[in-house]
Amino acid sequence: RGLYDEPSFSSIMIFSDTEISTFLSGNEQYIVHLKQIVENIEKLAGVVGELHHIGGAEFTTHADFAPSQFFLPTDFDQSLPLKQWKSQQPLGYQTVFQLEVQDEEDADSDLPLESLSRYTVRDLFLRTLAEMEADPESAVQEFTSFGDGSFMFAIFSRGSASMLWDGRYHLDLNIFTIEESPEFATQFSEQFTKARNTGLKVVLRDMLPRGFGRVVNFLTDLEPRHDPHWASTRDKQ
């Protein structure tokens, strides 16, 4: 069983049309050594390597583990994290949706699914803008001169929206609003998937604050402004 416990690693490297698979157990420096191996092969063979896959084994479990000491936030210097916390100025709200076409048996409708095309995804985007009353302040931009898919972009009073289609079964929606409005983004994606019977379904959603001051928190996390619970009196001085 030791082969399946940490530290054990497997990897697949590709050099031109040659694939190399490796497996090693018991070496905690595997990643460092693997990086050096790739660099050496590239230098000696004059080819560019690609690390196609790397995986680890099961974490080692320590039954009935009892820590010898506990540490609290006050045991650490939190002055720099506190400075970053106070510097954040969120100015917008970004939501990224990834959508993919579902199989007909998994679709919500019993009707045959429409195939995606540049016309179909353009119509979906324009219909959604109209339904959301997100009237573009200028003409909607569409780009189709690269690859098999297309890209569309629109700016409106509440923010902006873009759509990227890979020409096959995957599509990304990028919604930005000036106000922190997850509801607007949700309604946009729901309207987009319902506008036509394409079988598109949201498979991933990411929400991100946008602003300055190394912003990583939403405005609702920061307002009203106060010191976080993990900041000690020493950090505030």
Coordinates of C-alpha atoms in Angstrom, one line a residue:
R1 CA 0.0 0.0 0.0
G2 CA 3.0 2.3 0.5
L3 CA 3.0 3.1 -3.3
Y4 CA -0.4 4.8 -3.0
D5 CA 0.4 7.0 0.0
E6 CA 2.1 10.4 0.0
P7 CA 4.7 11.2 -1.1
S8 CA 4.1 9.4 -4.4
F9 CA 3.8 11.1 -7.8
S10 CA 3.1 10.3 -11.4
S11 CA 3.5 12.5 -14.4
I12 CA 3.2 12.6 -18.2
M13 CA 5.6 14.8 -20.2
I14 CA 5.4 15.4 -23.9
F15 CA 8.4 16.4 -26.1
S16 CA 7.4 16.9 -29.7
D17 CA 5.8 13.6 -30.6
T18 CA 7.4 11.6 -27.7
E19 CA 5.5 10.9 -24.5
I20 CA 7.3 10.1 -21.3
S21 CA 5.5 8.7 -18.2
T22 CA 7.1 8.7 -14.7
F23 CA 6.2 7.4 -11.3
L24 CA 8.2 7.8 -8.1
S25 CA 7.4 7.0 -4.4
G26 CA 9.1 8.3 -1.3
N27 CA 10.7 11.4 -2.7
E28 CA 9.3 14.7 -1.3
Q29 CA 11.4 16.7 -3.8
Y30 CA 9.8 15.1 -6.8
I31 CA 8.4 18.3 -8.3
V32 CA 11.8 20.1 -8.0
H33 CA 13.6 17.1 -9.7
L34 CA 10.9 16.9 -12.4
K35 CA 11.3 20.5 -13.3
Q36 CA 15.1 20.0 -13.6
I37 CA 14.5 16.9 -15.8
V38 CA 12.3 18.8 -18.2
E39 CA 14.9 21.7 -18.4
N40 CA 17.7 19.2 -19.1
I41 CA 15.8 17.4 -21.8
E42 CA 14.9 20.7 -23.5
K43 CA 18.5 21.8 -23.4
L44 CA 20.0 18.6 -24.7
A45 CA 17.4 17.7 -27.3
G46 CA 16.5 21.2 -28.4
V47 CA 12.8 20.6 -28.0
V48 CA 10.1 22.3 -25.9
G49 CA 8.5 20.1 -23.2
E50 CA 4.9 20.1 -22.0
L51 CA 4.0 18.8 -18.6
H52 CA 0.7 17.2 -19.6
H53 CA -0.3 15.6 -16.3
I54 CA 1.0 15.4 -12.7
G55 CA -0.8 13.6 -9.9
G56 CA -0.3 12.6 -6.3
A57 CA -1.3 9.8 -4.1
E58 CA -3.5 9.6 -1.0
F59 CA -2.6 11.8 1.9
T60 CA -1.1 9.9 4.8
T61 CA -3.6 9.6 7.6
H62 CA -2.5 9.8 11.3
A63 CA -5.1 8.1 13.4
D64 CA -6.1 9.8 16.6
F65 CA -3.7 12.7 15.9
A66 CA -3.3 15.1 18.8
P67 CA -1.5 18.4 18.1
S68 CA 1.2 19.3 20.7
Q69 CA 0.3 23.0 20.5
F70 CA -2.4 25.2 19.2
F71 CA -1.8 28.6 17.6
L72 CA -4.2 31.6 17.5
P73 CA -4.2 34.5 15.1
T74 CA -2.8 36.6 17.9
D75 CA 0.4 34.4 17.8
F76 CA 1.3 35.8 14.4
D77 CA 2.1 39.3 13.1
Q78 CA -1.0 40.3 11.1
S79 CA 0.0 43.9 10.5
L80 CA 0.6 43.4 6.8
P81 CA -2.7 41.5 6.2
L82 CA -4.5 44.2 8.1
K83 CA -2.9 46.9 6.0
Q84 CA -4.0 45.1 2.8
W85 CA -7.5 44.6 4.3
K86 CA -7.9 48.4 4.9
S87 CA -6.4 49.3 1.5
Q88 CA -9.2 47.5 -0.5
Q89 CA -11.5 49.7 -2.6
P90 CA -14.1 47.5 -4.5
L91 CA -15.5 49.4 -7.5
G92 CA -17.3 46.6 -9.4
Y93 CA -18.6 43.1 -9.4
Q94 CA -17.5 40.5 -12.1
T95 CA -19.2 37.2 -12.7
V96 CA -17.8 34.6 -15.1
F97 CA -20.1 31.8 -16.3
Q98 CA -18.9 28.7 -18.2
L99 CA -21.7 27.0 -20.2
E100 CA -21.7 23.8 -22.1
V101 CA -24.2 22.0 -24.3
Q102 CA -25.9 19.1 -22.5
D103 CA -26.9 15.8 -24.1
E104 CA -30.4 15.6 -25.3
E105 CA -31.4 13.1 -22.7
D106 CA -30.2 15.6 -20.0
A107 CA -31.8 18.7 -21.5
D108 CA -34.8 20.4 -19.8
S109 CA -36.9 20.3 -23.0
D110 CA -38.3 17.4 -24.9
L111 CA -37.9 19.3 -28.2
P112 CA -34.8 18.6 -30.4
L113 CA -31.9 20.8 -29.5
E114 CA -30.7 23.6 -31.8
S115 CA -27.1 23.4 -32.9
L116 CA -24.8 26.2 -31.9
S117 CA -23.6 28.5 -34.7
R118 CA -22.4 32.1 -35.0
Y119 CA -25.9 33.2 -35.8
T120 CA -27.4 31.3 -32.9
V121 CA -25.0 32.6 -30.2
R122 CA -25.2 36.1 -31.6
D123 CA -29.0 36.0 -31.4
L124 CA -28.7 34.6 -27.8
F125 CA -26.5 37.5 -26.8
L126 CA -28.6 40.2 -28.4
R127 CA -31.9 38.8 -27.1
T128 CA -30.5 38.7 -23.6
L129 CA -29.3 42.3 -23.7
A130 CA -32.8 43.3 -24.8
E131 CA -34.6 41.3 -22.2
M132 CA -32.3 42.6 -19.4
E133 CA -32.9 46.2 -20.7
A134 CA -29.1 46.5 -21.0
D135 CA -29.2 48.9 -24.0
P136 CA -25.7 49.2 -25.3
E137 CA -24.2 52.7 -25.2
S138 CA -22.5 51.9 -28.6
A139 CA -22.8 49.2 -31.2
V140 CA -22.3 45.6 -30.0
Q141 CA -18.9 44.5 -31.1
E142 CA -18.5 41.1 -32.8
F143 CA -15.2 39.4 -33.7
T144 CA -15.2 36.2 -35.9
S145 CA -11.9 36.4 -37.7
F146 CA -10.1 34.0 -35.4
G147 CA -10.6 30.3 -34.9
D148 CA -14.0 28.6 -35.4
G149 CA -15.9 30.5 -32.7
S150 CA -16.8 34.1 -32.0
F151 CA -16.5 36.9 -29.4
M152 CA -19.1 39.6 -28.7
F153 CA -18.8 42.6 -26.4
A154 CA -21.3 45.3 -25.2
I155 CA -21.1 48.2 -22.8
F156 CA -24.2 49.5 -21.1
S157 CA -25.0 51.9 -18.3
R158 CA -24.8 49.3 -15.5
G159 CA -21.6 47.7 -16.8
S160 CA -20.5 45.4 -19.6
A161 CA -21.0 41.9 -20.9
S162 CA -18.9 39.7 -23.2
M163 CA -19.5 36.3 -24.7
L164 CA -16.8 33.9 -26.0
W165 CA -17.8 30.8 -28.0
D166 CA -15.3 28.1 -28.9
G167 CA -17.0 27.1 -32.1
R168 CA -18.2 23.9 -30.6
Y169 CA -20.0 23.1 -27.3
H170 CA -18.4 25.5 -24.8
L171 CA -19.3 29.2 -24.2
D172 CA -18.1 31.8 -21.6
L173 CA -20.2 34.7 -20.3
N174 CA -18.3 37.6 -18.5
I175 CA -20.6 40.0 -16.8
F176 CA -19.4 43.2 -15.0
T177 CA -21.6 45.6 -13.1
I178 CA -20.6 48.8 -11.3
E179 CA -22.9 47.9 -8.4
E180 CA -22.5 44.7 -6.5
S181 CA -25.4 42.8 -8.1
P182 CA -25.2 39.0 -8.2
E183 CA -28.9 39.0 -9.0
F184 CA -28.3 40.8 -12.3
A185 CA -25.7 38.3 -13.4
T186 CA -27.9 35.4 -12.4
Q187 CA -30.8 36.7 -14.4
F188 CA -28.5 37.4 -17.4
S189 CA -27.3 33.8 -17.5
E190 CA -30.8 32.4 -17.0
Q191 CA -32.2 34.5 -19.8
F192 CA -29.3 33.5 -22.0
T193 CA -29.9 29.8 -21.5
K194 CA -33.7 30.1 -22.0
A195 CA -33.7 32.3 -25.0
R196 CA -33.4 29.4 -27.4
N197 CA -33.5 25.6 -27.0
T198 CA -29.8 25.0 -27.4
G199 CA -29.2 22.8 -24.3
L200 CA -26.7 25.2 -22.8
K201 CA -26.3 24.9 -19.1
V202 CA -24.1 26.7 -16.5
V203 CA -21.4 24.3 -15.4
L204 CA -19.2 26.8 -13.5
R205 CA -19.7 30.2 -11.9
D206 CA -17.0 32.5 -10.5
M207 CA -17.7 35.8 -8.7
L208 CA -14.9 38.3 -8.3
P209 CA -14.6 41.8 -6.8
R210 CA -13.0 44.4 -9.0
G211 CA -11.2 47.6 -7.8
F212 CA -7.9 48.7 -6.5
G213 CA -5.8 48.4 -3.3
R214 CA -5.2 44.6 -3.8
V215 CA -8.9 44.0 -3.6
V216 CA -10.0 40.4 -2.8
N217 CA -13.1 41.1 -0.8
F218 CA -16.6 42.2 -1.9
L219 CA -17.9 45.6 -0.7
T220 CA -20.5 43.8 1.4
D221 CA -17.7 42.0 3.3
L222 CA -16.0 45.3 4.1
E223 CA -18.8 47.7 4.9
P224 CA -19.3 49.0 7.5
R225 CA -15.6 49.4 7.8
H226 CA -14.2 47.9 11.0
D227 CA -11.1 45.8 12.0
P228 CA -11.5 42.1 11.4
H229 CA -11.7 39.7 14.3
W230 CA -8.2 38.3 13.5
A231 CA -6.5 41.6 14.0
S232 CA -4.9 42.0 17.4
T233 CA -4.3 45.2 19.3
R234 CA -0.6 44.9 18.4
D235 CA -1.4 44.8 14.7
K236 CA -3.5 47.9 14.9
Q237 CA -0.7 50.0 16.4

